[in-house]
Amino acid sequence: MSEESHAPYLHYISLGGNGEVTKNMHVFETNDDIVVFDAGIGFPQADQLGVDVVIPDVSYLVERRSKVRAIVISHAHEDHIGALPYIVKEMTNIPIYAAKLPRGFIQAKLTEKNLLKGQPIHLIEPEKGPFKVGQFEIFPYRVNHSVPDPLGFFIKTPVGNMVFSPDFKFDWTPVDGKLFEVGKLAALAQQGVLALFSDSLGVNREGYTESEQMIQKAFEREMQDARGQVFITTMSSNISRMQQAINASVKYGRKVVPAGRSIDQNIQTAINLGYL
Ligand SMILES: [Zn+2]
């Protein structure tokens, strides 16, 4: 073997989520290890009649299964965790790493498909510092988003440091009260950053995204004025928004009726874990 083939390398491969909003799946590969970030579903386009969900093509990973060390989850939205049942079926026993709420959702999903047995799902607790996966040392930090427990990652690799920053916003009055760990990220970044992989949705719109708190006020306004029932639709993983709808309902003496299988399931998981 030539000298060169031993030189450490880092490849980034997107299996989804680049140039599109959903179906997030990002692969970091070194000489010996692969770590995957997120495993989300996409939603069918108008020309995909009869297709219910779109999942990333994981044949690249299946071919390199012995190198795949972990799937690390950034947050609990479907376009970041929804493909896990399909992938776990194809590639068993890859350790999954997730914070408390996404871990609960994943456990419920895998239980439903009878895939949970023997599947390691490790809890990420950003306060407890970094965790190691093969040659990667991963430092999770809290960000803000429209679902509790969203994370970004500072990643040390043999060739340099990466910042992997999926969906985030700066919300200084977040619904769950947990602030973006800007100081932690800034301190880590002092060690140098080779590349930033960042969410850029809405980046070409001027201005500042308002706090999720303003949605609470909108709900209250609607409920105060409405004479009959109020219908609210949301992604089933959007626990913070459900809490806001419930808060507004309580304030105006309204009864809440959740409707939908995933909504029911996620509400149950969120209640069990103390998020609702
Ligand atoms: Zn999201």
Coordinates of C-alpha atoms and ligand atoms in Angstrom, one line a residue:
M1 CA 0.0 0.0 0.0
S2 CA 1.2 3.5 -0.7
E3 CA 1.9 6.0 2.0
E4 CA -1.0 8.0 0.7
S5 CA -3.6 5.4 1.3
H6 CA -2.8 5.6 5.1
A7 CA -3.2 9.4 5.2
P8 CA -6.2 10.2 7.3
Y9 CA -9.2 11.4 5.4
L10 CA -12.7 12.7 6.1
H11 CA -15.5 12.3 3.6
Y12 CA -18.9 14.0 3.9
I13 CA -21.7 12.3 1.9
S14 CA -25.3 13.6 1.9
L15 CA -27.9 10.9 1.6
G16 CA -30.6 13.5 1.9
G17 CA -31.3 16.9 3.2
N18 CA -28.9 18.9 0.9
G19 CA -30.8 21.1 -1.4
E20 CA -34.1 19.9 0.1
V21 CA -35.7 20.5 3.4
T22 CA -36.6 17.0 4.4
K23 CA -35.1 13.4 4.3
N24 CA -32.1 14.5 6.3
M25 CA -29.3 12.0 6.4
H26 CA -25.6 13.0 6.6
V27 CA -22.6 10.7 6.6
F28 CA -19.1 11.4 7.9
E29 CA -16.5 8.8 7.0
T30 CA -12.9 8.4 8.0
N31 CA -10.4 5.7 7.1
D32 CA -12.0 3.3 9.7
D33 CA -15.3 4.7 10.8
I34 CA -18.6 6.1 9.6
V35 CA -21.0 8.1 11.7
V36 CA -24.4 9.0 10.4
F37 CA -26.3 12.1 11.5
D38 CA -30.1 11.8 11.3
A39 CA -32.3 9.4 9.4
G40 CA -35.4 11.3 8.3
I41 CA -38.2 10.7 5.9
G42 CA -39.2 12.9 3.0
F43 CA -42.6 13.7 1.8
P44 CA -43.8 12.6 -1.7
Q45 CA -43.9 15.1 -4.5
A46 CA -47.1 15.7 -6.6
D47 CA -45.7 13.3 -9.3
Q48 CA -45.1 10.5 -6.8
L49 CA -48.7 9.1 -6.8
G50 CA -49.2 6.2 -4.4
V51 CA -46.0 6.9 -2.5
D52 CA -46.6 7.4 1.2
V53 CA -43.1 8.2 2.5
V54 CA -39.7 8.8 0.9
I55 CA -36.7 7.4 2.7
P56 CA -32.9 8.0 2.0
D57 CA -31.1 5.4 -0.2
V58 CA -28.8 3.8 2.3
S59 CA -27.0 1.4 -0.1
Y60 CA -23.8 3.3 0.4
L61 CA -24.0 2.4 4.1
V62 CA -25.1 -1.2 3.6
E63 CA -22.0 -1.8 1.4
R64 CA -19.8 -0.4 4.3
R65 CA -21.8 -1.8 7.2
S66 CA -18.7 -2.9 9.1
K67 CA -17.5 0.7 9.3
V68 CA -20.8 2.2 10.5
R69 CA -20.4 3.0 14.2
A70 CA -23.5 5.1 15.1
I71 CA -26.5 7.1 14.0
V72 CA -26.6 10.3 15.9
I73 CA -30.0 12.2 16.0
S74 CA -30.2 15.9 16.2
H75 CA -33.9 16.3 17.1
A76 CA -37.3 14.7 17.1
H77 CA -38.8 15.8 13.8
E78 CA -40.0 13.2 11.4
D79 CA -37.6 14.5 8.7
H80 CA -34.7 13.6 11.1
I81 CA -35.9 10.4 12.7
G82 CA -38.8 9.0 10.6
A83 CA -36.6 6.7 8.4
L84 CA -35.1 4.9 11.4
P85 CA -37.5 1.9 11.4
Y86 CA -36.7 1.2 7.7
I87 CA -33.0 1.6 8.3
V88 CA -32.8 -0.4 11.5
K89 CA -34.6 -3.2 9.6
E90 CA -32.0 -3.1 6.9
M91 CA -28.9 -2.7 9.1
T92 CA -29.5 -4.1 12.6
N93 CA -27.8 -3.1 15.8
I94 CA -26.2 0.1 14.8
P95 CA -26.1 2.1 18.0
I96 CA -28.4 5.1 17.9
Y97 CA -27.6 8.2 20.0
A98 CA -30.4 10.7 20.9
A99 CA -31.5 13.2 23.5
K100 CA -34.4 12.3 25.8
L101 CA -37.4 13.3 23.7
P102 CA -36.2 12.0 20.4
R103 CA -35.1 8.8 22.1
G104 CA -38.6 8.3 23.5
F105 CA -40.1 8.8 20.0
I106 CA -37.6 6.4 18.5
Q107 CA -38.4 3.8 21.1
A108 CA -42.1 4.1 20.4
K109 CA -41.5 3.8 16.6
L110 CA -39.3 0.8 16.9
T111 CA -41.7 -0.9 19.4
E112 CA -44.6 -0.4 17.0
K113 CA -42.6 -2.2 14.3
N114 CA -41.3 -4.9 16.7
L115 CA -37.7 -3.7 16.1
L116 CA -36.7 -2.4 19.5
K117 CA -35.4 -5.7 21.0
G118 CA -31.5 -5.7 21.0
Q119 CA -31.4 -2.2 19.4
P120 CA -29.0 0.0 21.4
I121 CA -30.3 3.6 21.9
H122 CA -27.9 5.7 24.0
L123 CA -29.1 8.9 25.7
I124 CA -27.3 12.1 24.8
E125 CA -27.0 14.5 27.7
P126 CA -25.2 17.6 26.5
E127 CA -24.5 18.6 30.1
K128 CA -22.4 15.5 30.6
G129 CA -19.9 16.5 27.9
P130 CA -18.7 14.7 24.7
F131 CA -19.0 11.0 23.7
K132 CA -16.7 9.0 21.5
V133 CA -17.8 7.0 18.5
G134 CA -14.9 5.4 16.7
Q135 CA -12.4 8.2 15.7
F136 CA -15.1 10.8 16.2
E137 CA -15.4 12.8 19.5
I138 CA -18.8 14.4 19.5
F139 CA -19.6 17.4 21.7
P140 CA -23.4 18.0 21.7
Y141 CA -24.7 21.5 22.4
R142 CA -28.3 22.7 22.8
V143 CA -30.0 24.8 20.1
N144 CA -33.5 26.2 19.7
H145 CA -36.1 24.8 17.4
S146 CA -39.8 24.1 17.4
V147 CA -39.5 20.8 19.3
P148 CA -37.9 20.2 22.7
D149 CA -34.3 18.8 23.0
P150 CA -32.8 19.9 19.7
L151 CA -29.0 19.6 19.4
G152 CA -26.1 20.7 17.3
F153 CA -22.7 19.0 17.3
F154 CA -19.1 20.0 17.4
I155 CA -17.2 17.0 16.1
K156 CA -13.4 16.3 16.5
T157 CA -12.1 14.1 13.7
P158 CA -8.5 13.0 12.8
V159 CA -8.3 15.7 10.1
G160 CA -9.9 18.6 12.0
N161 CA -13.0 19.9 13.7
M162 CA -16.5 20.1 12.2
V163 CA -19.6 21.9 13.3
F164 CA -22.7 20.1 12.3
S165 CA -25.7 22.3 12.9
P166 CA -29.0 21.1 11.6
D167 CA -32.3 22.9 12.1
F168 CA -31.9 25.8 14.6
K169 CA -33.0 29.2 15.5
F170 CA -32.0 31.7 18.1
D171 CA -34.9 32.0 20.4
W172 CA -34.2 33.9 23.6
T173 CA -37.6 33.0 25.1
P174 CA -37.9 29.4 24.1
V175 CA -41.0 27.4 25.1
D176 CA -39.1 24.8 27.0
G177 CA -36.9 27.4 28.7
K178 CA -33.6 25.9 27.5
L179 CA -31.4 28.4 25.8
F180 CA -29.1 27.9 22.8
E181 CA -25.7 27.1 24.2
V182 CA -23.9 29.8 22.3
G183 CA -21.1 30.2 24.9
K184 CA -20.3 26.4 24.8
L185 CA -20.2 26.4 21.0
A186 CA -18.1 29.6 20.9
A187 CA -15.6 28.1 23.4
L188 CA -15.3 24.9 21.4
A189 CA -14.9 26.8 18.1
Q190 CA -11.8 28.5 19.6
Q191 CA -10.1 25.1 18.9
G192 CA -10.5 25.8 15.2
V193 CA -13.2 24.7 12.8
L194 CA -12.4 23.1 9.4
A195 CA -15.9 23.2 8.1
L196 CA -19.4 24.3 9.2
F197 CA -22.4 22.2 8.0
S198 CA -25.3 24.5 8.7
D199 CA -29.1 24.6 8.2
S200 CA -29.8 27.4 5.8
L201 CA -33.6 27.3 5.5
G202 CA -34.9 30.9 5.2
V203 CA -31.4 32.3 5.1
N204 CA -32.3 34.5 2.1
R205 CA -35.2 36.1 3.9
E206 CA -34.2 39.3 5.6
G207 CA -34.9 39.8 9.3
Y208 CA -35.2 37.8 12.4
T209 CA -37.3 34.7 13.2
E210 CA -39.7 35.5 15.9
S211 CA -39.8 33.6 19.2
E212 CA -42.0 30.5 19.3
Q213 CA -43.7 32.3 22.2
M214 CA -45.6 34.5 19.7
I215 CA -47.5 31.4 18.5
Q216 CA -49.1 31.2 22.0
K217 CA -50.5 34.7 21.6
A218 CA -51.9 33.8 18.1
F219 CA -53.6 30.7 19.5
E220 CA -55.1 32.8 22.3
R221 CA -56.3 35.4 19.9
E222 CA -58.0 32.8 17.7
M223 CA -59.6 31.0 20.6
Q224 CA -60.8 34.1 22.3
D225 CA -62.7 35.2 19.1
A226 CA -63.9 31.8 17.8
R227 CA -67.5 31.0 18.5
G228 CA -67.3 27.3 17.8
Q229 CA -64.6 24.6 17.6
V230 CA -61.0 25.5 16.7
F231 CA -59.0 23.1 14.6
I232 CA -55.2 23.2 14.9
T233 CA -53.0 21.1 12.6
T234 CA -49.3 20.4 13.4
M235 CA -46.6 17.9 12.7
S236 CA -47.1 15.1 15.2
S237 CA -43.6 15.6 16.7
N238 CA -44.2 19.3 17.4
I239 CA -44.7 18.9 21.1
S240 CA -44.0 22.5 22.0
R241 CA -46.8 23.7 19.8
M242 CA -49.2 21.2 21.2
Q243 CA -48.3 22.5 24.7
Q244 CA -49.0 26.0 23.5
A245 CA -52.4 24.9 22.1
I246 CA -53.2 23.2 25.3
N247 CA -52.2 26.3 27.4
A248 CA -54.4 28.5 25.3
S249 CA -57.3 26.0 25.5
V250 CA -57.0 25.9 29.3
K251 CA -57.0 29.7 29.5
Y252 CA -60.3 30.0 27.6
G253 CA -61.9 26.9 29.2
R254 CA -61.9 24.8 26.0
K255 CA -61.6 21.0 25.9
V256 CA -58.8 19.5 23.9
V257 CA -59.3 16.5 21.6
P258 CA -56.2 15.1 20.0
A259 CA -56.8 13.4 16.7
G260 CA -54.5 11.1 14.7
R261 CA -52.4 8.0 15.5
S262 CA -49.0 9.7 15.6
I263 CA -50.4 12.6 17.6
D264 CA -51.8 10.2 20.2
Q265 CA -48.6 8.2 20.3
N266 CA -46.3 11.2 20.6
I267 CA -48.5 12.9 23.2
Q268 CA -48.3 9.7 25.3
T269 CA -44.5 9.5 25.0
A270 CA -44.2 13.3 25.8
I271 CA -46.4 12.9 28.9
N272 CA -44.5 9.8 30.1
L273 CA -41.2 11.7 29.7
G274 CA -42.5 14.9 31.4
Y275 CA -42.5 17.1 28.3
L276 CA -46.3 17.8 28.3
Ligands
ZN1 ZN -36.7 20.2 12.5

